[in-house]
Coordinates of C-alpha atoms in Angstrom, one line a residue:
Chain A
D1 CA 121.6 155.7 49.3
I2 CA 122.8 159.0 47.7
Q3 CA 120.4 160.2 45.0
M4 CA 121.8 162.0 42.0
T5 CA 119.6 164.5 40.2
Q6 CA 120.6 165.7 36.7
S7 CA 119.1 168.6 34.8
P8 CA 118.0 169.1 32.2
S9 CA 117.0 165.6 31.0
T10 CA 117.1 166.8 27.4
L11 CA 119.0 169.7 25.9
A12 CA 118.8 170.9 22.3
A13 CA 121.9 172.9 21.1
S14 CA 123.8 173.9 18.0
V15 CA 127.4 173.3 17.0
G16 CA 129.5 176.0 18.7
D17 CA 127.1 176.5 21.6
R18 CA 128.3 176.5 25.2
V19 CA 126.5 173.8 27.1
T20 CA 126.1 173.3 30.8
I21 CA 124.7 170.3 32.6
T22 CA 124.0 170.2 36.3
C23 CA 124.0 167.3 38.8
R24 CA 122.9 167.6 42.4
A25 CA 123.6 165.0 45.1
S26 CA 121.2 164.4 48.0
Q27 CA 124.0 164.7 50.5
S28 CA 127.6 166.0 50.4
I29 CA 130.0 163.8 48.4
S30 CA 133.0 166.2 48.5
N31 CA 134.6 165.7 45.1
W32 CA 133.9 162.0 44.8
F33 CA 132.2 162.6 41.5
A34 CA 132.5 161.7 37.8
W35 CA 130.9 162.5 34.4
Y36 CA 130.5 160.0 31.5
Q37 CA 129.5 160.3 27.9
Q38 CA 127.5 157.6 26.2
K39 CA 126.6 157.3 22.5
P40 CA 123.8 155.0 21.2
G41 CA 124.8 151.3 21.3
K42 CA 128.1 152.1 22.9
A43 CA 129.6 151.8 26.4
P44 CA 129.9 154.8 28.6
K45 CA 133.2 156.8 28.4
L46 CA 134.8 158.5 31.3
L47 CA 135.2 162.3 30.8
I48 CA 135.8 163.8 34.3
Y49 CA 136.8 162.3 37.6
K50 CA 137.3 163.9 41.1
A51 CA 134.7 166.5 39.9
S52 CA 137.1 168.5 37.8
S53 CA 140.0 166.3 36.6
L54 CA 139.9 165.7 32.8
E55 CA 140.5 162.1 31.8
S56 CA 143.4 161.5 29.5
G57 CA 142.5 162.0 25.8
V58 CA 139.3 163.9 26.5
P59 CA 139.2 167.2 24.6
S60 CA 139.8 170.3 26.7
R61 CA 136.4 171.8 25.7
F62 CA 135.0 169.6 28.4
S63 CA 135.3 170.8 32.0
G64 CA 133.8 169.9 35.4
S65 CA 133.4 171.9 38.5
G66 CA 131.7 171.8 41.9
S67 CA 132.0 170.1 45.2
G68 CA 129.7 169.0 48.0
T69 CA 126.3 168.7 46.4
E70 CA 126.3 170.8 43.3
F71 CA 128.3 169.8 40.1
T72 CA 128.5 171.1 36.6
L73 CA 129.7 169.7 33.3
T74 CA 130.5 172.4 30.7
I75 CA 131.2 171.9 27.0
S76 CA 132.7 175.2 25.9
S77 CA 132.0 174.9 22.2
L78 CA 129.7 172.0 21.2
Q79 CA 131.1 169.8 18.4
P80 CA 129.2 167.3 16.2
D81 CA 130.9 164.4 18.1
D82 CA 129.4 165.6 21.4
F83 CA 125.8 164.8 20.7
A84 CA 125.3 162.0 23.2
T85 CA 123.9 161.3 26.6
Y86 CA 125.8 162.4 29.7
Y87 CA 125.6 160.8 33.1
C88 CA 126.9 161.9 36.5
Q89 CA 128.0 159.4 39.1
Q90 CA 128.9 159.6 42.8
Y91 CA 131.4 157.2 44.2
Q92 CA 131.7 158.6 47.7
S93 CA 129.7 155.7 49.1
I94 CA 128.4 152.3 48.1
P95 CA 126.0 151.8 46.4
L96 CA 127.5 153.9 43.6
T97 CA 124.7 155.9 42.0
F98 CA 124.2 157.6 38.6
G99 CA 122.1 160.5 37.6
G100 CA 119.2 159.9 35.2
G101 CA 121.2 161.3 32.2
T102 CA 121.1 164.3 30.0
K103 CA 120.6 163.8 26.3
V104 CA 122.2 166.5 24.2
E105 CA 120.4 166.8 20.8
I106 CA 120.9 168.8 17.7
K107 CA 118.9 172.0 17.6
Chain B
Q1 CA 145.6 149.1 25.1
V2 CA 143.1 148.2 27.8
Q3 CA 140.4 145.8 26.8
L4 CA 137.4 144.4 28.7
V5 CA 135.4 141.8 26.8
E6 CA 132.1 140.6 28.3
S7 CA 130.4 137.3 27.3
G8 CA 127.7 135.0 28.5
G9 CA 124.6 137.0 27.8
G10 CA 121.5 135.6 26.2
V11 CA 117.9 134.8 26.6
V12 CA 116.9 133.1 29.8
Q13 CA 113.6 132.2 31.4
P14 CA 112.5 133.9 34.7
G15 CA 113.8 132.1 37.7
R16 CA 116.8 130.6 35.8
S17 CA 120.5 131.4 36.2
L18 CA 123.2 132.9 34.0
R19 CA 126.9 133.6 34.4
L20 CA 128.6 136.5 32.8
S21 CA 132.3 136.7 32.2
C22 CA 134.6 139.7 31.5
T23 CA 138.1 139.1 30.3
A24 CA 140.6 141.8 30.8
S25 CA 143.8 142.7 29.0
G26 CA 146.2 145.6 28.7
F27 CA 146.5 146.4 32.4
I28 CA 147.4 144.6 35.7
F29 CA 143.9 143.2 36.4
S30 CA 144.9 142.0 39.9
N31 CA 145.6 145.6 41.0
Y32 CA 142.1 147.0 40.4
G33 CA 138.6 146.7 41.8
M34 CA 136.0 145.7 39.2
H35 CA 132.4 146.6 38.8
W36 CA 129.3 145.4 36.9
V37 CA 126.9 148.1 35.7
R38 CA 123.7 147.5 33.8
Q39 CA 121.4 149.4 31.6
A40 CA 117.8 148.4 30.9
P41 CA 116.5 149.0 27.4
G42 CA 116.1 152.8 26.8
K43 CA 117.0 153.6 30.4
G44 CA 119.9 155.0 32.4
L45 CA 122.9 153.3 34.1
E46 CA 122.5 151.2 37.2
W47 CA 125.4 150.1 39.3
V48 CA 125.2 146.4 40.2
A49 CA 128.2 145.2 42.1
V50 CA 131.9 145.8 42.9
I51 CA 134.7 143.4 44.0
W52 CA 138.0 144.5 45.6
Y53 CA 141.2 143.9 43.7
D54 CA 142.0 140.7 45.6
G55 CA 138.4 139.5 45.9
S56 CA 138.4 140.1 49.7
D57 CA 135.3 142.3 49.7
T58 CA 132.2 142.6 47.6
H59 CA 129.2 144.9 47.6
Y60 CA 125.8 144.8 45.8
A61 CA 122.9 147.0 44.8
D62 CA 119.8 146.2 46.9
S63 CA 118.0 145.1 43.7
V64 CA 120.3 142.1 43.2
K65 CA 121.5 141.4 46.7
G66 CA 121.1 137.7 47.6
R67 CA 120.6 136.7 43.9
F68 CA 123.8 137.9 42.2
T69 CA 127.4 137.0 43.1
I70 CA 130.4 138.8 41.8
S71 CA 133.8 137.0 41.7
R72 CA 137.1 137.1 40.0
D73 CA 140.0 134.9 39.0
N74 CA 143.1 137.0 38.9
S75 CA 145.2 134.1 37.5
K76 CA 142.9 134.3 34.4
N77 CA 142.3 138.0 34.3
T78 CA 138.6 137.3 34.4
L79 CA 135.6 138.8 36.3
F80 CA 132.3 137.0 36.7
L81 CA 128.7 137.7 37.6
L82 CA 126.6 134.8 38.6
M83 CA 122.9 135.7 38.3
N84 CA 120.4 133.5 40.0
S85 CA 116.6 133.8 40.2
L86 CA 116.5 136.1 37.3
R87 CA 113.5 138.4 36.8
A88 CA 112.2 140.3 33.9
E89 CA 113.5 143.6 35.4
D90 CA 117.1 142.2 35.2
T91 CA 116.9 142.5 31.4
G92 CA 119.5 144.8 29.9
V93 CA 123.0 145.3 28.8
Y94 CA 125.6 144.4 31.4
Y95 CA 128.9 146.2 31.4
C96 CA 132.0 145.3 33.3
A97 CA 134.2 148.3 34.3
S98 CA 137.4 148.8 36.1
S99 CA 137.9 151.0 39.2
D100 CA 140.6 153.7 39.5
G101 CA 142.3 151.7 42.2
Y102 CA 142.2 148.7 44.5
T103 CA 138.7 149.0 45.7
S104 CA 135.7 151.1 44.5
G105 CA 135.9 154.4 42.8
W106 CA 135.2 155.9 39.4
N107 CA 135.0 153.6 36.3
I108 CA 137.9 154.2 34.0
H109 CA 137.5 151.5 31.4
W110 CA 134.4 149.8 30.2
G111 CA 133.6 146.7 28.2
Q112 CA 131.3 146.7 25.2
G113 CA 128.5 145.1 27.2
T114 CA 126.6 141.8 26.9
L115 CA 122.8 141.7 26.6
V116 CA 120.7 139.7 29.0
T117 CA 117.1 139.1 28.2
V118 CA 114.9 137.5 30.8
S119 CA 111.7 136.3 29.2
S120 CA 109.5 133.3 29.0

Protein backbone atom coordinates (compact mmCIF):
# COMPACT_ATOMS: atom_id res chain seq x y z
CA ASP A 1 0.00 0.00 0.00
CA ILE A 2 1.10 3.57 -0.65
CA GLN A 3 1.62 5.53 2.58
CA MET A 4 0.82 9.23 2.65
CA THR A 5 2.61 11.38 5.22
CA GLN A 6 1.31 14.87 5.90
CA SER A 7 3.08 17.65 7.73
CA PRO A 8 2.58 19.44 9.96
CA SER A 9 -0.20 17.67 11.85
CA THR A 10 -1.26 20.99 13.39
CA LEU A 11 -0.65 24.51 12.20
CA ALA A 12 -1.52 27.77 13.99
CA ALA A 13 -1.92 30.77 11.71
CA SER A 14 -3.57 34.16 11.50
CA VAL A 15 -6.02 35.57 9.00
CA GLY A 16 -4.06 36.83 6.02
CA ASP A 17 -1.14 34.42 6.49
CA ARG A 18 0.25 32.31 3.68
CA VAL A 19 -0.09 28.67 4.67
CA THR A 20 1.66 25.65 3.21
CA ILE A 21 0.88 22.00 3.92
CA THR A 22 3.03 19.18 2.61
CA CYS A 23 2.23 15.58 1.76
CA ARG A 24 4.74 12.88 0.85
CA ALA A 25 3.93 9.58 -0.84
CA SER A 26 5.90 6.43 -0.08
CA GLN A 27 6.31 5.82 -3.83
CA SER A 28 5.74 7.79 -6.99
CA ILE A 29 2.10 8.49 -7.77
CA SER A 30 2.65 10.87 -10.69
CA ASN A 31 -0.13 13.44 -10.26
CA TRP A 32 -2.83 11.02 -9.06
CA PHE A 33 -3.35 13.14 -5.98
CA ALA A 34 -6.07 15.20 -4.29
CA TRP A 35 -6.60 17.58 -1.37
CA TYR A 36 -9.76 17.78 0.78
CA GLN A 37 -10.99 20.20 3.43
CA GLN A 38 -13.08 18.99 6.36
CA LYS A 39 -14.82 21.08 9.00
CA PRO A 40 -16.05 19.61 12.30
CA GLY A 41 -19.16 17.49 11.89
CA LYS A 42 -19.14 17.89 8.11
CA ALA A 43 -18.20 15.74 5.15
CA PRO A 44 -14.88 16.32 3.39
CA LYS A 45 -14.92 18.71 0.45
CA LEU A 46 -12.75 18.31 -2.63
CA LEU A 47 -10.36 21.24 -3.17
CA ILE A 48 -7.70 20.05 -5.62
CA TYR A 49 -7.43 17.06 -7.96
CA LYS A 50 -4.67 15.86 -10.31
CA ALA A 51 -2.28 17.55 -7.86
CA SER A 52 -2.89 21.08 -9.15
CA SER A 53 -6.37 21.35 -10.68
CA LEU A 54 -8.76 23.54 -8.69
CA GLU A 55 -12.21 22.06 -8.19
CA SER A 56 -15.05 24.22 -9.49
CA GLY A 57 -16.24 26.75 -6.92
CA VAL A 58 -13.11 26.56 -4.76
CA PRO A 59 -11.56 30.00 -4.10
CA SER A 60 -8.43 30.79 -6.08
CA ARG A 61 -6.43 31.39 -2.88
CA PHE A 62 -6.10 27.60 -2.76
CA SER A 63 -3.45 26.05 -5.00
CA GLY A 64 -1.73 22.70 -5.29
CA SER A 65 1.59 21.69 -6.70
CA GLY A 66 3.94 18.73 -6.95
CA SER A 67 4.27 15.39 -8.66
CA GLY A 68 5.88 12.06 -7.98
CA THR A 69 6.21 11.86 -4.23
CA GLU A 70 6.11 15.45 -2.94
CA PHE A 71 2.98 17.60 -2.94
CA THR A 72 2.01 20.96 -1.48
CA LEU A 73 -1.25 22.74 -0.70
CA THR A 74 -0.91 26.50 -0.40
CA ILE A 75 -3.47 28.97 0.90
CA SER A 76 -2.23 32.34 -0.28
CA SER A 77 -4.12 34.46 2.28
CA LEU A 78 -5.87 32.55 5.06
CA GLN A 79 -9.50 33.49 5.58
CA PRO A 80 -11.74 32.81 8.61
CA ASP A 81 -13.61 30.14 6.64
CA ASP A 82 -10.36 28.22 6.03
CA PHE A 83 -9.84 27.06 9.60
CA ALA A 84 -10.39 23.34 9.15
CA THR A 85 -8.58 20.02 8.75
CA TYR A 86 -6.98 19.23 5.41
CA TYR A 87 -6.33 15.75 4.04
CA CYS A 88 -4.28 14.55 1.10
CA GLN A 89 -5.19 11.43 -0.88
CA GLN A 90 -3.53 9.29 -3.49
CA TYR A 91 -5.71 7.52 -6.02
CA GLN A 92 -2.96 6.10 -8.21
CA SER A 93 -3.56 2.61 -6.84
CA ILE A 94 -6.01 0.69 -4.72
CA PRO A 95 -6.27 0.82 -1.76
CA LEU A 96 -6.74 4.56 -1.95
CA THR A 97 -4.96 6.13 1.00
CA PHE A 98 -5.23 9.41 2.89
CA GLY A 99 -2.71 11.38 4.84
CA GLY A 100 -3.22 11.78 8.57
CA GLY A 101 -4.58 15.31 8.26
CA THR A 102 -3.41 18.83 9.06
CA LYS A 103 -5.52 20.89 11.42
CA VAL A 104 -5.27 24.61 10.72
CA GLU A 105 -6.04 26.54 13.90
CA ILE A 106 -6.39 30.18 14.77
CA LYS A 107 -3.22 31.70 16.17
CA GLN B 1 -27.53 19.77 -7.55
CA VAL B 2 -25.70 16.59 -6.63
CA GLN B 3 -26.92 14.91 -3.47
CA LEU B 4 -25.73 11.77 -1.73
CA VAL B 5 -27.78 10.72 1.29
CA GLU B 6 -26.61 7.89 3.52
CA SER B 7 -28.86 5.91 5.83
CA GLY B 8 -28.84 2.71 7.85
CA GLY B 9 -26.38 3.59 10.59
CA GLY B 10 -27.02 2.85 14.24
CA VAL B 11 -25.86 0.95 17.28
CA VAL B 12 -25.08 -2.72 16.73
CA GLN B 13 -23.49 -5.43 18.86
CA PRO B 14 -20.12 -6.91 17.95
CA GLY B 15 -20.46 -9.80 15.51
CA ARG B 16 -23.76 -8.57 14.12
CA SER B 17 -24.53 -7.13 10.67
CA LEU B 18 -25.68 -3.79 9.30
CA ARG B 19 -26.49 -2.55 5.80
CA LEU B 20 -25.85 1.03 4.82
CA SER B 21 -27.52 2.73 1.86
CA CYS B 22 -26.61 5.82 -0.13
CA THR B 23 -29.20 7.37 -2.42
CA ALA B 24 -27.90 9.56 -5.20
CA SER B 25 -29.53 12.38 -7.16
CA GLY B 26 -28.52 15.23 -9.42
CA PHE B 27 -26.11 13.25 -11.61
CA ILE B 28 -26.08 10.13 -13.78
CA PHE B 29 -25.34 7.63 -11.02
CA SER B 30 -24.81 4.72 -13.42
CA ASN B 31 -21.85 6.51 -15.04
CA TYR B 32 -19.70 6.79 -11.93
CA GLY B 33 -17.71 4.59 -9.64
CA MET B 34 -18.71 4.90 -6.01
CA HIS B 35 -16.77 4.64 -2.76
CA TRP B 36 -17.32 4.19 0.95
CA VAL B 37 -14.95 6.10 3.23
CA ARG B 38 -15.12 5.99 7.02
CA GLN B 39 -13.86 8.08 9.92
CA ALA B 40 -13.44 6.77 13.45
CA PRO B 41 -14.29 9.27 16.21
CA GLY B 42 -11.60 11.96 16.36
CA LYS B 43 -9.51 10.21 13.69
CA GLY B 44 -8.66 10.67 10.02
CA LEU B 45 -10.25 9.38 6.85
CA GLU B 46 -10.00 5.71 5.89
CA TRP B 47 -10.98 4.42 2.46
CA VAL B 48 -13.19 1.33 2.73
CA ALA B 49 -14.35 0.12 -0.68
CA VAL B 50 -15.03 1.05 -4.31
CA ILE B 51 -17.39 -0.32 -6.95
CA TRP B 52 -17.15 0.28 -10.67
CA TYR B 53 -19.95 2.19 -12.46
CA ASP B 54 -21.65 -1.00 -13.63
CA GLY B 55 -20.90 -3.12 -10.59
CA SER B 56 -18.47 -5.28 -12.58
CA ASP B 57 -15.58 -4.83 -10.16
CA THR B 58 -15.14 -4.15 -6.47
CA HIS B 59 -12.15 -3.55 -4.20
CA TYR B 60 -11.78 -3.39 -0.42
CA ALA B 61 -9.43 -2.22 2.28
CA ASP B 62 -7.67 -5.11 3.98
CA SER B 63 -9.34 -4.14 7.26
CA VAL B 64 -12.81 -5.03 5.90
CA LYS B 65 -12.04 -7.61 3.20
CA GLY B 66 -14.16 -10.73 3.65
CA ARG B 67 -16.57 -8.97 6.04
CA PHE B 68 -17.97 -6.04 4.02
CA THR B 69 -19.66 -6.13 0.61
CA ILE B 70 -20.21 -3.10 -1.59
CA SER B 71 -22.98 -3.23 -4.19
CA ARG B 72 -25.21 -0.93 -6.19
CA ASP B 73 -28.61 -0.81 -7.84
CA ASN B 74 -28.35 1.58 -10.77
CA SER B 75 -32.10 1.34 -11.43
CA LYS B 76 -32.65 2.92 -8.00
CA ASN B 77 -29.59 5.20 -7.91
CA THR B 78 -28.53 3.51 -4.71
CA LEU B 79 -25.22 2.30 -3.29
CA PHE B 80 -25.02 -0.25 -0.48
CA LEU B 81 -22.51 -1.47 2.07
CA LEU B 82 -23.30 -4.74 3.81
CA MET B 83 -21.20 -5.03 6.94
CA ASN B 84 -20.94 -8.44 8.59
CA SER B 85 -19.03 -9.61 11.67
CA LEU B 86 -18.81 -6.07 12.96
CA ARG B 87 -16.05 -5.14 15.38
CA ALA B 88 -15.61 -2.25 17.80
CA GLU B 89 -12.96 -0.81 15.47
CA ASP B 90 -15.58 -0.47 12.72
CA THR B 91 -17.21 2.31 14.74
CA GLY B 92 -17.30 5.64 12.94
CA VAL B 93 -19.03 7.84 10.42
CA TYR B 94 -19.42 6.20 7.02
CA TYR B 95 -19.48 8.43 3.96
CA CYS B 96 -20.40 7.50 0.42
CA ALA B 97 -18.55 9.43 -2.25
CA SER B 98 -18.59 9.50 -6.03
CA SER B 99 -15.60 8.95 -8.25
CA ASP B 100 -14.55 11.29 -11.03
CA GLY B 101 -15.28 8.63 -13.64
CA TYR B 102 -16.33 5.07 -14.35
CA THR B 103 -13.98 3.35 -11.95
CA SER B 104 -11.87 4.64 -9.08
CA GLY B 105 -10.32 8.07 -8.76
CA TRP B 106 -10.69 11.13 -6.66
CA ASN B 107 -13.89 11.74 -4.67
CA ILE B 108 -15.87 14.60 -6.11
CA HIS B 109 -19.08 14.52 -4.12
CA TRP B 110 -19.68 13.27 -0.59
CA GLY B 111 -22.73 12.44 1.47
CA GLN B 112 -23.27 13.82 4.97
CA GLY B 113 -22.34 10.50 6.56
CA THR B 114 -24.09 7.98 8.76
CA LEU B 115 -22.81 6.95 12.20
CA VAL B 116 -22.18 3.31 12.98
CA THR B 117 -21.49 2.37 16.59
CA VAL B 118 -20.41 -1.17 17.38
CA SER B 119 -20.84 -1.79 21.07
CA SER B 120 -22.26 -4.38 23.44
